[in-house]
mmCIF file of C-alpha atoms and ligand atoms in Angstrom:
data_model
loop_
_atom_site.group_PDB
_atom_site.id
_atom_site.type_symbol
_atom_site.label_atom_id
_atom_site.label_comp_id
_atom_site.label_asym_id
_atom_site.label_seq_id
_atom_site.Cartn_x
_atom_site.Cartn_y
_atom_site.Cartn_z
ATOM 1 C CA MET A 1 -19.871 -74.339 -34.101
ATOM 2 C CA THR A 2 -21.581 -77.242 -32.544
ATOM 3 C CA GLN A 3 -25.045 -76.577 -31.932
ATOM 4 C CA PRO A 4 -26.055 -77.694 -28.287
ATOM 5 C CA LEU A 5 -27.781 -81.065 -28.333
ATOM 6 C CA PRO A 6 -31.689 -80.867 -27.306
ATOM 7 C CA ALA A 7 -32.753 -81.038 -23.571
ATOM 8 C CA ARG A 8 -31.464 -84.740 -23.113
ATOM 9 C CA PRO A 9 -28.190 -85.334 -24.471
ATOM 10 C CA SER A 10 -29.069 -88.924 -25.201
ATOM 11 C CA GLU A 11 -31.954 -87.695 -27.719
ATOM 12 C CA LEU A 12 -30.552 -87.612 -31.203
ATOM 13 C CA LEU A 13 -33.999 -86.233 -32.993
ATOM 14 C CA GLY A 14 -33.122 -82.567 -33.295
ATOM 15 C CA ALA A 15 -29.263 -82.843 -33.532
ATOM 16 C CA ASP A 16 -27.763 -81.257 -36.553
ATOM 17 C CA LEU A 17 -24.551 -82.535 -38.331
ATOM 18 C CA PRO A 18 -21.883 -80.891 -36.029
ATOM 19 C CA ALA A 19 -23.480 -82.383 -33.093
ATOM 20 C CA LEU A 20 -23.634 -85.801 -34.526
ATOM 21 C CA GLU A 21 -19.996 -85.569 -35.600
ATOM 22 C CA HIS A 22 -19.044 -84.604 -31.881
ATOM 23 C CA LEU A 23 -21.085 -87.668 -30.950
ATOM 24 C CA VAL A 24 -19.551 -90.197 -33.304
ATOM 25 C CA GLU A 25 -16.104 -89.244 -32.391
ATOM 26 C CA GLY A 26 -16.798 -89.286 -28.873
ATOM 27 C CA LEU A 27 -17.708 -92.915 -29.496
ATOM 28 C CA GLY A 28 -14.416 -93.647 -30.901
ATOM 29 C CA GLU A 29 -15.848 -93.751 -34.461
ATOM 30 C CA LYS A 30 -14.988 -91.920 -37.794
ATOM 31 C CA ARG A 31 -16.510 -88.521 -38.275
ATOM 32 C CA PHE A 32 -18.153 -89.472 -41.795
ATOM 33 C CA HIS A 33 -20.581 -91.823 -39.838
ATOM 34 C CA ALA A 34 -22.283 -88.691 -38.773
ATOM 35 C CA ARG A 35 -23.461 -87.756 -42.172
ATOM 36 C CA GLN A 36 -24.886 -91.330 -42.501
ATOM 37 C CA ILE A 37 -26.770 -91.183 -39.297
ATOM 38 C CA TYR A 38 -28.038 -87.712 -40.323
ATOM 39 C CA HIS A 39 -29.299 -89.170 -43.680
ATOM 40 C CA TRP A 40 -31.041 -91.858 -41.993
ATOM 41 C CA VAL A 41 -32.731 -89.865 -39.323
ATOM 42 C CA TYR A 42 -33.882 -86.807 -41.539
ATOM 43 C CA ALA A 43 -34.003 -87.997 -45.232
ATOM 44 C CA ARG A 44 -34.931 -91.613 -44.842
ATOM 45 C CA ARG A 45 -36.846 -90.922 -41.678
ATOM 46 C CA VAL A 46 -35.980 -94.196 -39.821
ATOM 47 C CA GLU A 47 -37.117 -94.315 -36.439
ATOM 48 C CA SER A 48 -34.611 -97.012 -34.899
ATOM 49 C CA PHE A 49 -30.833 -97.215 -35.020
ATOM 50 C CA GLU A 50 -31.400 -100.958 -36.093
ATOM 51 C CA ARG A 51 -32.623 -100.043 -39.636
ATOM 52 C CA MET A 52 -29.537 -97.727 -40.176
ATOM 53 C CA THR A 53 -28.074 -100.489 -42.348
ATOM 54 C CA SER A 54 -25.034 -98.552 -43.812
ATOM 55 C CA LEU A 55 -23.696 -98.518 -40.179
ATOM 56 C CA SER A 56 -21.762 -101.288 -38.825
ATOM 57 C CA ARG A 57 -23.460 -103.580 -36.273
ATOM 58 C CA PRO A 58 -21.535 -102.515 -33.505
ATOM 59 C CA LEU A 59 -21.954 -98.942 -34.059
ATOM 60 C CA ARG A 60 -25.748 -99.344 -34.554
ATOM 61 C CA GLU A 61 -25.573 -101.117 -31.101
ATOM 62 C CA LYS A 62 -23.259 -98.563 -29.401
ATOM 63 C CA LEU A 63 -25.953 -95.989 -30.765
ATOM 64 C CA ALA A 64 -28.990 -97.926 -29.439
ATOM 65 C CA GLY A 65 -27.219 -98.630 -26.148
ATOM 66 C CA GLY A 66 -27.107 -94.925 -25.226
ATOM 67 C CA HIS A 67 -29.384 -92.853 -27.455
ATOM 68 C CA THR A 68 -32.875 -92.277 -28.239
ATOM 69 C CA LEU A 69 -34.701 -91.322 -31.318
ATOM 70 C CA SER A 70 -37.882 -90.142 -29.908
ATOM 71 C CA ARG A 71 -40.733 -88.462 -32.232
ATOM 72 C CA PRO A 72 -44.064 -87.164 -30.642
ATOM 73 C CA ARG A 73 -46.481 -89.897 -30.313
ATOM 74 C CA VAL A 74 -49.949 -89.416 -31.967
ATOM 75 C CA VAL A 75 -52.608 -89.511 -29.274
ATOM 76 C CA LYS A 76 -55.755 -88.646 -31.225
ATOM 77 C CA VAL A 77 -56.452 -87.548 -34.956
ATOM 78 C CA GLN A 78 -59.540 -85.704 -35.749
ATOM 79 C CA GLU A 79 -60.666 -85.435 -39.129
ATOM 80 C CA SER A 80 -62.666 -82.301 -40.494
ATOM 81 C CA SER A 81 -65.470 -82.674 -43.288
ATOM 82 C CA ASP A 82 -63.092 -80.468 -45.398
ATOM 83 C CA GLY A 83 -60.205 -83.182 -45.234
ATOM 84 C CA THR A 84 -58.312 -81.179 -42.620
ATOM 85 C CA ARG A 85 -56.789 -83.511 -39.994
ATOM 86 C CA LYS A 86 -55.748 -82.190 -36.513
ATOM 87 C CA TYR A 87 -53.229 -84.407 -34.442
ATOM 88 C CA LEU A 88 -52.780 -84.296 -30.895
ATOM 89 C CA MET A 89 -49.292 -85.599 -29.942
ATOM 90 C CA ALA A 90 -47.422 -86.412 -26.994
ATOM 91 C CA ALA A 91 -44.201 -84.633 -26.992
ATOM 92 C CA PRO A 92 -41.186 -86.725 -25.824
ATOM 93 C CA GLY A 93 -40.263 -84.285 -23.348
ATOM 94 C CA GLY A 94 -43.682 -84.228 -21.789
ATOM 95 C CA GLY A 95 -47.173 -82.387 -22.361
ATOM 96 C CA GLN A 96 -48.988 -82.438 -25.480
ATOM 97 C CA VAL A 97 -49.022 -80.415 -28.649
ATOM 98 C CA GLU A 98 -51.320 -79.850 -31.710
ATOM 99 C CA SER A 99 -50.572 -79.845 -35.419
ATOM 100 C CA VAL A 100 -52.630 -79.557 -38.404
ATOM 101 C CA TRP A 101 -52.434 -81.240 -41.874
ATOM 102 C CA ILE A 102 -54.190 -79.105 -44.557
ATOM 103 C CA PRO A 103 -54.703 -80.952 -47.910
ATOM 104 C CA GLU A 104 -55.152 -78.380 -50.746
ATOM 105 C CA GLU A 105 -55.634 -79.235 -54.498
ATOM 106 C CA ASP A 106 -52.106 -78.903 -55.527
ATOM 107 C CA ARG A 107 -50.211 -78.902 -52.124
ATOM 108 C CA LEU A 108 -50.267 -79.870 -48.567
ATOM 109 C CA THR A 109 -49.762 -77.502 -45.696
ATOM 110 C CA PHE A 110 -48.448 -78.731 -42.093
ATOM 111 C CA CYS A 111 -49.283 -76.265 -39.465
ATOM 112 C CA ILE A 112 -46.688 -77.089 -36.588
ATOM 113 C CA SER A 113 -46.125 -75.653 -33.240
ATOM 114 C CA PRO A 114 -42.942 -74.206 -31.517
ATOM 115 C CA GLN A 115 -44.419 -74.176 -28.173
ATOM 116 C CA ILE A 116 -47.009 -75.861 -25.877
ATOM 117 C CA GLY A 117 -49.109 -73.069 -24.991
ATOM 118 C CA CYS A 118 -48.206 -69.546 -25.561
ATOM 119 C CA ALA A 119 -46.940 -66.446 -23.323
ATOM 120 C CA LEU A 120 -48.199 -63.583 -25.483
ATOM 121 C CA ASP A 121 -51.759 -63.438 -24.432
ATOM 122 C CA CYS A 122 -53.377 -62.175 -27.502
ATOM 123 C CA HIS A 123 -56.792 -61.660 -26.412
ATOM 124 C CA PHE A 124 -58.671 -63.200 -29.518
ATOM 125 C CA CYS A 125 -56.609 -66.557 -29.424
ATOM 126 C CA LEU A 126 -57.515 -69.513 -27.457
ATOM 127 C CA THR A 127 -53.742 -70.863 -27.041
ATOM 128 C CA ALA A 128 -53.333 -67.644 -25.237
ATOM 129 C CA GLN A 129 -55.513 -69.258 -22.268
ATOM 130 C CA LEU A 130 -53.077 -71.876 -21.513
ATOM 131 C CA GLY A 131 -50.210 -69.622 -20.823
ATOM 132 C CA LEU A 132 -46.697 -70.854 -21.796
ATOM 133 C CA VAL A 133 -46.494 -74.451 -20.575
ATOM 134 C CA ARG A 134 -43.264 -74.982 -22.231
ATOM 135 C CA HIS A 135 -40.921 -74.444 -25.255
ATOM 136 C CA LEU A 136 -40.345 -77.493 -27.557
ATOM 137 C CA THR A 137 -36.984 -78.716 -28.430
ATOM 138 C CA ALA A 138 -35.696 -78.563 -32.123
ATOM 139 C CA GLY A 139 -36.461 -82.228 -32.286
ATOM 140 C CA GLU A 140 -39.808 -82.049 -31.122
ATOM 141 C CA ILE A 141 -40.670 -79.412 -33.511
ATOM 142 C CA VAL A 142 -39.100 -81.496 -36.596
ATOM 143 C CA GLY A 143 -40.613 -84.602 -35.015
ATOM 144 C CA GLN A 144 -44.170 -83.076 -35.733
ATOM 145 C CA VAL A 145 -43.181 -82.923 -39.544
ATOM 146 C CA LEU A 146 -41.780 -86.303 -39.408
ATOM 147 C CA VAL A 147 -44.928 -87.836 -37.910
ATOM 148 C CA LEU A 148 -47.497 -85.871 -40.371
ATOM 149 C CA LEU A 149 -45.130 -86.919 -43.407
ATOM 150 C CA ASP A 150 -45.269 -90.610 -42.414
ATOM 151 C CA ASP A 151 -48.749 -90.731 -41.368
ATOM 152 C CA ASN A 152 -49.925 -89.233 -44.864
ATOM 153 C CA ALA A 153 -47.276 -90.707 -46.814
ATOM 154 C CA THR A 154 -49.474 -92.116 -49.676
ATOM 155 C CA ARG A 155 -51.929 -88.887 -49.600
ATOM 156 C CA ALA A 156 -48.727 -86.664 -49.840
ATOM 157 C CA ARG A 157 -46.997 -88.464 -52.597
ATOM 158 C CA GLY A 158 -46.013 -86.275 -55.330
ATOM 159 C CA ARG A 159 -47.594 -82.942 -53.709
ATOM 160 C CA PRO A 160 -45.393 -80.325 -52.564
ATOM 161 C CA VAL A 161 -45.428 -79.780 -48.667
ATOM 162 C CA ASN A 162 -45.670 -76.347 -47.162
ATOM 163 C CA ILE A 163 -44.703 -75.813 -43.445
ATOM 164 C CA VAL A 164 -46.212 -73.037 -41.412
ATOM 165 C CA MET A 165 -44.947 -72.513 -37.959
ATOM 166 C CA MET A 166 -48.058 -71.114 -36.708
ATOM 167 C CA GLY A 167 -49.551 -73.469 -34.607
ATOM 168 C CA MET A 168 -49.512 -73.045 -30.857
ATOM 169 C CA GLY A 169 -47.090 -70.698 -29.613
ATOM 170 C CA GLU A 170 -44.653 -67.941 -30.606
ATOM 171 C CA ALA A 171 -41.510 -69.266 -32.618
ATOM 172 C CA LEU A 172 -39.561 -66.269 -32.063
ATOM 173 C CA HIS A 173 -40.031 -66.605 -28.211
ATOM 174 C CA ASN A 174 -38.322 -69.911 -28.696
ATOM 175 C CA TYR A 175 -36.014 -68.597 -31.164
ATOM 176 C CA ASP A 176 -32.953 -71.189 -31.022
ATOM 177 C CA ASN A 177 -35.080 -74.065 -31.387
ATOM 178 C CA ALA A 178 -37.361 -72.987 -34.009
ATOM 179 C CA VAL A 179 -34.375 -71.830 -35.987
ATOM 180 C CA ALA A 180 -32.718 -74.911 -35.459
ATOM 181 C CA ALA A 181 -35.795 -76.690 -36.777
ATOM 182 C CA VAL A 182 -35.911 -74.541 -39.692
ATOM 183 C CA ARG A 183 -32.208 -75.490 -40.728
ATOM 184 C CA LEU A 184 -33.181 -79.216 -40.187
ATOM 185 C CA LEU A 185 -36.326 -78.941 -42.221
ATOM 186 C CA ALA A 186 -34.852 -76.835 -45.002
ATOM 187 C CA ASP A 187 -31.584 -78.916 -45.601
ATOM 188 C CA ALA A 188 -31.739 -80.543 -48.777
ATOM 189 C CA GLY A 189 -29.422 -83.257 -47.435
ATOM 190 C CA GLY A 190 -31.866 -83.789 -44.539
ATOM 191 C CA VAL A 191 -35.798 -83.390 -44.574
ATOM 192 C CA GLY A 192 -35.388 -81.453 -47.820
ATOM 193 C CA ILE A 193 -38.476 -78.979 -47.641
ATOM 194 C CA PRO A 194 -37.332 -75.830 -49.709
ATOM 195 C CA ARG A 195 -36.856 -72.832 -47.676
ATOM 196 C CA ARG A 196 -39.360 -70.812 -49.709
ATOM 197 C CA ARG A 197 -42.097 -73.522 -48.430
ATOM 198 C CA ILE A 198 -41.403 -72.846 -44.812
ATOM 199 C CA THR A 199 -43.113 -69.956 -43.176
ATOM 200 C CA LEU A 200 -42.593 -68.657 -39.677
ATOM 201 C CA SER A 201 -45.423 -66.596 -38.222
ATOM 202 C CA THR A 202 -44.906 -64.186 -35.375
ATOM 203 C CA ALA A 203 -47.014 -61.858 -33.312
ATOM 204 C CA GLY A 204 -44.375 -59.113 -33.657
ATOM 205 C CA MET A 205 -41.155 -59.758 -31.653
ATOM 206 C CA ALA A 206 -39.442 -57.057 -33.255
ATOM 207 C CA PRO A 207 -35.693 -58.053 -32.011
ATOM 208 C CA GLY A 208 -36.499 -61.649 -33.010
ATOM 209 C CA ILE A 209 -37.273 -60.419 -36.511
ATOM 210 C CA LEU A 210 -33.974 -58.623 -36.911
ATOM 211 C CA ARG A 211 -32.162 -61.831 -35.531
ATOM 212 C CA LEU A 212 -33.965 -64.085 -38.087
ATOM 213 C CA ALA A 213 -32.902 -61.202 -40.912
ATOM 214 C CA ALA A 214 -29.430 -62.309 -40.329
ATOM 215 C CA GLU A 215 -29.727 -65.904 -40.257
ATOM 216 C CA PRO A 216 -28.229 -67.955 -43.163
ATOM 217 C CA VAL A 217 -31.064 -69.989 -43.482
ATOM 218 C CA ARG A 218 -34.218 -67.969 -43.259
ATOM 219 C CA PRO A 219 -37.818 -68.940 -43.515
ATOM 220 C CA ARG A 220 -40.532 -66.843 -45.072
ATOM 221 C CA LEU A 221 -41.842 -64.402 -42.824
ATOM 222 C CA ALA A 222 -45.573 -63.819 -41.674
ATOM 223 C CA VAL A 223 -46.467 -61.199 -39.131
ATOM 224 C CA SER A 224 -49.882 -61.027 -37.511
ATOM 225 C CA LEU A 225 -50.629 -57.472 -37.675
ATOM 226 C CA ASN A 226 -54.140 -57.498 -36.909
ATOM 227 C CA ALA A 227 -54.712 -53.934 -36.365
ATOM 228 C CA THR A 228 -53.842 -50.581 -37.930
ATOM 229 C CA THR A 229 -53.500 -48.311 -35.010
ATOM 230 C CA ASP A 230 -51.244 -48.870 -31.881
ATOM 231 C CA ALA A 231 -54.199 -48.086 -29.563
ATOM 232 C CA ILE A 232 -56.277 -50.924 -31.161
ATOM 233 C CA ARG A 233 -53.252 -53.075 -31.446
ATOM 234 C CA SER A 234 -52.236 -52.837 -27.978
ATOM 235 C CA ARG A 235 -55.802 -53.554 -26.856
ATOM 236 C CA LEU A 236 -55.658 -56.870 -28.688
ATOM 237 C CA MET A 237 -52.053 -57.939 -28.481
ATOM 238 C CA PRO A 238 -50.078 -57.053 -25.457
ATOM 239 C CA VAL A 239 -46.712 -57.592 -27.222
ATOM 240 C CA ASN A 240 -47.490 -54.165 -29.177
ATOM 241 C CA ARG A 241 -46.805 -52.169 -26.094
ATOM 242 C CA ARG A 242 -43.311 -53.619 -26.089
ATOM 243 C CA TYR A 243 -42.837 -53.397 -29.885
ATOM 244 C CA PRO A 244 -45.236 -50.717 -31.285
ATOM 245 C CA LEU A 245 -46.091 -50.615 -35.027
ATOM 246 C CA ASP A 246 -42.998 -48.412 -36.196
ATOM 247 C CA THR A 247 -40.743 -50.306 -34.394
ATOM 248 C CA LEU A 248 -42.208 -53.652 -35.628
ATOM 249 C CA LEU A 249 -42.618 -52.467 -39.277
ATOM 250 C CA ASP A 250 -39.199 -51.155 -39.208
ATOM 251 C CA ALA A 251 -37.634 -54.740 -38.412
ATOM 252 C CA CYS A 252 -40.228 -56.194 -41.297
ATOM 253 C CA ARG A 253 -38.466 -53.816 -43.500
ATOM 254 C CA ARG A 254 -34.696 -55.255 -42.905
ATOM 255 C CA TYR A 255 -35.990 -58.711 -43.517
ATOM 256 C CA PRO A 256 -34.291 -59.856 -46.796
ATOM 257 C CA LEU A 257 -36.594 -61.016 -49.242
ATOM 258 C CA ALA A 258 -35.645 -63.084 -52.469
ATOM 259 C CA PRO A 259 -36.819 -61.612 -55.906
ATOM 260 C CA ARG A 260 -40.607 -61.653 -55.975
ATOM 261 C CA GLU A 261 -41.021 -62.845 -52.209
ATOM 262 C CA ARG A 262 -43.167 -60.770 -49.938
ATOM 263 C CA LEU A 263 -43.841 -60.551 -46.527
ATOM 264 C CA THR A 264 -47.175 -61.867 -45.271
ATOM 265 C CA PHE A 265 -49.225 -59.797 -42.854
ATOM 266 C CA GLU A 266 -51.964 -61.873 -41.337
ATOM 267 C CA TYR A 267 -55.079 -59.660 -40.384
ATOM 268 C CA VAL A 268 -57.608 -61.534 -38.202
ATOM 269 C CA LEU A 269 -60.948 -59.699 -38.757
ATOM 270 C CA LEU A 270 -62.740 -59.031 -35.679
ATOM 271 C CA ARG A 271 -66.379 -57.627 -36.051
ATOM 272 C CA GLY A 272 -66.523 -53.932 -34.947
ATOM 273 C CA ILE A 273 -62.885 -53.647 -33.952
ATOM 274 C CA ASN A 274 -60.730 -53.591 -36.647
ATOM 275 C CA ASP A 275 -62.757 -54.294 -39.753
ATOM 276 C CA SER A 276 -64.207 -50.908 -40.565
ATOM 277 C CA ALA A 277 -63.902 -48.997 -43.824
ATOM 278 C CA VAL A 278 -61.057 -46.826 -42.173
ATOM 279 C CA ASP A 279 -58.646 -49.733 -41.784
ATOM 280 C CA PRO A 280 -57.773 -50.708 -45.339
ATOM 281 C CA PRO A 281 -56.485 -47.134 -46.408
ATOM 282 C CA ARG A 282 -54.607 -47.089 -42.815
ATOM 283 C CA LEU A 283 -53.179 -50.447 -43.552
ATOM 284 C CA ALA A 284 -52.277 -49.652 -47.226
ATOM 285 C CA ALA A 285 -50.524 -46.318 -45.866
ATOM 286 C CA LEU A 286 -48.410 -48.211 -43.122
ATOM 287 C CA ILE A 287 -47.293 -50.536 -45.710
ATOM 288 C CA ASN A 288 -46.215 -47.462 -48.189
ATOM 289 C CA ARG A 289 -44.794 -45.645 -45.193
ATOM 290 C CA HIS A 290 -42.437 -48.417 -44.271
ATOM 291 C CA GLN A 291 -41.715 -49.301 -47.832
ATOM 292 C CA LEU A 292 -42.666 -52.959 -47.509
ATOM 293 C CA ARG A 293 -43.155 -55.653 -50.115
ATOM 294 C CA ALA A 294 -46.134 -57.282 -48.595
ATOM 295 C CA LYS A 295 -49.197 -58.980 -49.113
ATOM 296 C CA VAL A 296 -52.186 -59.302 -46.544
ATOM 297 C CA ASN A 297 -53.784 -62.463 -45.694
ATOM 298 C CA LEU A 298 -57.315 -61.665 -43.954
ATOM 299 C CA ILE A 299 -58.363 -64.434 -41.548
ATOM 300 C CA PRO A 300 -62.066 -64.005 -40.433
ATOM 301 C CA PHE A 301 -62.129 -64.529 -36.573
ATOM 302 C CA ASN A 302 -62.825 -68.081 -35.671
ATOM 303 C CA GLU A 303 -65.302 -68.290 -32.602
ATOM 304 C CA GLY A 304 -65.215 -70.693 -29.983
ATOM 305 C CA GLY A 305 -63.966 -71.075 -26.342
ATOM 306 C CA GLY A 306 -66.130 -68.191 -25.170
ATOM 307 C CA LEU A 307 -63.840 -65.545 -26.505
ATOM 308 C CA ASP A 308 -65.441 -62.141 -26.377
ATOM 309 C CA PHE A 309 -65.216 -61.392 -29.905
ATOM 310 C CA ALA A 310 -67.555 -61.895 -33.026
ATOM 311 C CA GLU A 311 -66.764 -63.214 -36.718
ATOM 312 C CA PRO A 312 -67.033 -60.316 -39.349
ATOM 313 C CA SER A 313 -69.895 -60.243 -41.742
ATOM 314 C CA THR A 314 -69.110 -61.882 -45.105
ATOM 315 C CA GLU A 315 -69.706 -58.261 -46.575
ATOM 316 C CA SER A 316 -67.116 -56.529 -44.398
ATOM 317 C CA VAL A 317 -64.667 -59.131 -45.490
ATOM 318 C CA GLN A 318 -65.211 -58.594 -49.194
ATOM 319 C CA ALA A 319 -65.457 -55.029 -48.684
ATOM 320 C CA PHE A 320 -61.967 -55.073 -46.740
ATOM 321 C CA ARG A 321 -60.505 -57.301 -49.356
ATOM 322 C CA ASP A 322 -61.845 -54.790 -52.402
ATOM 323 C CA ASP A 323 -60.507 -51.538 -50.743
ATOM 324 C CA LEU A 324 -57.113 -53.179 -50.167
ATOM 325 C CA LEU A 325 -56.971 -54.266 -53.748
ATOM 326 C CA ALA A 326 -58.191 -50.852 -55.007
ATOM 327 C CA LEU A 327 -55.202 -49.327 -53.155
ATOM 328 C CA GLY A 328 -52.698 -51.824 -54.840
ATOM 329 C CA VAL A 329 -52.222 -54.029 -51.767
ATOM 330 C CA PRO A 330 -52.251 -57.832 -52.776
ATOM 331 C CA VAL A 331 -54.636 -59.520 -50.486
ATOM 332 C CA SER A 332 -56.007 -63.073 -50.038
ATOM 333 C CA ILE A 333 -58.757 -64.521 -47.813
ATOM 334 C CA ARG A 334 -57.784 -67.500 -45.477
ATOM 335 C CA ARG A 335 -60.480 -70.127 -45.634
ATOM 336 C CA ASN A 336 -61.184 -71.319 -42.300
ATOM 337 C CA ARG A 337 -60.127 -74.913 -42.677
ATOM 338 C CA GLY A 338 -60.983 -77.446 -40.154
ATOM 339 C CA ARG A 339 -63.167 -75.382 -38.192
ATOM 340 C CA ASP A 340 -65.778 -78.283 -37.182
ATOM 341 C CA ILE A 341 -62.784 -79.869 -35.356
ATOM 342 C CA SER A 342 -61.397 -76.795 -33.805
ATOM 343 C CA ALA A 343 -58.345 -76.938 -35.889
ATOM 344 C CA ALA A 344 -58.454 -73.336 -37.412
ATOM 345 C CA CYS A 345 -56.271 -70.461 -36.507
ATOM 346 C CA GLY A 346 -56.520 -69.341 -32.878
ATOM 347 C CA GLN A 347 -58.415 -72.720 -32.042
ATOM 348 C CA LEU A 348 -55.308 -74.769 -30.973
ATOM 349 C CA ALA A 349 -56.072 -75.133 -27.190
ATOM 350 C CA LEU A 350 -59.027 -76.988 -26.060
ATOM 351 C CA THR A 351 -57.783 -80.528 -26.405
ATOM 352 C CA ALA A 352 -54.218 -79.329 -25.531
ATOM 353 C CA ALA A 353 -55.627 -78.064 -22.351
ATOM 354 C CA ALA A 354 -54.667 -81.686 -21.457
ATOM 355 C CA GLY A 355 -51.088 -80.832 -22.583
ATOM 356 C CA ARG A 356 -50.532 -78.319 -19.591
ATOM 357 C CA ASP A 357 -51.891 -81.012 -16.933
ATOM 358 C CA ALA A 358 -49.872 -83.676 -18.525
ATOM 359 C CA ALA A 359 -46.749 -81.433 -18.218
ATOM 360 C CA VAL A 360 -47.167 -80.826 -14.677
ATOM 361 C CA GLY A 361 -48.161 -84.502 -13.966
ATOM 362 C CA LYS A 362 -51.791 -84.101 -13.125
ATOM 363 C CA LYS A 363 -54.533 -86.466 -14.544
ATOM 364 C CA THR A 364 -55.558 -85.424 -17.863
ATOM 365 C CA PRO A 365 -59.251 -84.358 -17.817
ATOM 366 C CA THR A 366 -61.740 -85.114 -20.534
ATOM 367 C CA HIS A 367 -63.170 -82.483 -22.709
ATOM 368 C CA ASN A 368 -66.126 -82.261 -24.434
HETATM 369 N N1 SAH B 401 -47.603 -66.608 -32.653
HETATM 370 C C1 SAH B 401 -47.643 -66.635 -33.993
HETATM 371 C C2 SAH B 401 -48.330 -67.935 -34.551
HETATM 372 C C3 SAH B 401 -49.647 -68.555 -33.763
HETATM 373 S S1 SAH B 401 -51.311 -67.808 -34.317
HETATM 374 C C4 SAH B 401 -48.559 -65.522 -34.534
HETATM 375 O O1 SAH B 401 -49.138 -64.767 -33.701
HETATM 376 O O2 SAH B 401 -48.546 -65.243 -35.890
HETATM 377 C C5 SAH B 401 -51.366 -68.042 -35.929
HETATM 378 C C6 SAH B 401 -52.226 -67.154 -36.774
HETATM 379 O O3 SAH B 401 -53.771 -67.114 -36.099
HETATM 380 C C7 SAH B 401 -51.967 -65.275 -36.368
HETATM 381 O O4 SAH B 401 -51.975 -64.813 -37.330
HETATM 382 C C8 SAH B 401 -53.175 -65.139 -35.496
HETATM 383 O O5 SAH B 401 -53.407 -63.593 -35.377
HETATM 384 C C9 SAH B 401 -54.348 -66.000 -36.033
HETATM 385 N N2 SAH B 401 -55.339 -66.137 -34.798
HETATM 386 C C10 SAH B 401 -55.163 -66.244 -33.429
HETATM 387 N N3 SAH B 401 -56.557 -66.484 -33.096
HETATM 388 C C11 SAH B 401 -57.546 -66.450 -34.066
HETATM 389 C C12 SAH B 401 -58.770 -66.642 -34.193
HETATM 390 N N4 SAH B 401 -59.487 -67.007 -33.031
HETATM 391 N N5 SAH B 401 -59.604 -66.637 -35.315
HETATM 392 C C13 SAH B 401 -58.716 -66.502 -36.471
HETATM 393 N N6 SAH B 401 -57.302 -66.133 -36.521
HETATM 394 C C14 SAH B 401 -56.655 -66.235 -35.091
#
């Protein structure tokens, strides 16, 4: 089956192999050239047709005549004191998007965005304040990875790269493009990032989880749980009214896992709201009742942007972790990387507010 080409039919970044085969045949050329082009675009990461030297000059000229390979353009890079780098990029289709490069001792993590803004309106998240500006195409999603890889080529050398689709937006709300991007990223003949190193994070769109469960190429799944009762979760995350905990966790149980693989439940700790001593046992009970193989990733709330929530105390974070461990639930605490440059979880929004204005053609305001 041929995947539809991205928004503009002349744009080749984001096209998969069948789409490229369709294209070269349409140009009156032999089909096998599609594989060569695919290799140049995703594995060799060239940005111009001119550099595809295994193709004949006439084919390169034909391609360059009517097609583009547009990556997001880096507008601004901010570096945190902990080495995290936040990229503001202009998306080829308009608007701006943020991606984050997080170096760790033994690996690198790229946090990329599937949308500009977000429609889901989680009340503790700054991206929500933008509303949904637009979906990104598969090429614009993969393009963020290519930009980050090239911009950090020397620093990245030899270290494995993890991709987390957890930046701005909700991947399962932009399902087709997000899944097309995962396929291109995971393809050993393309970008070549092993699927076990690609994680898609969702606020809990249960039907999307079920659809993803049936995909031939599946990322690891992370679900932002953030509460242990429907009452609290619905107050924090309106999506819970459509897909309450039972529905969500039932979908999670149907997500196929490789041996030793676990689902991740992200849990943003909000002081006085979801961080009390009653929560860990309720969380463990939910996991057990739904027979889930899961680990919990605790994320202390990142303040900023005037949201009406407070960071949990260090003691309550430790206690939450210890209680879960005592109940047999594997748990980790996410370090707040890049907070000084507003690159941490839930903080991708301020500079990208410019994205919305650019998307609707307004003058870009300056932000402090
Ligand atoms: N839509 C996806 C991905 C974007 S949010 C999702 O909901 O999973 C990425 C993670 O950041 C989620 O786990 C979310 O709960 C968390 N998050 C959002 N705002 C935050 C904040 N202010 N502080 C800490 N974590 C936050």
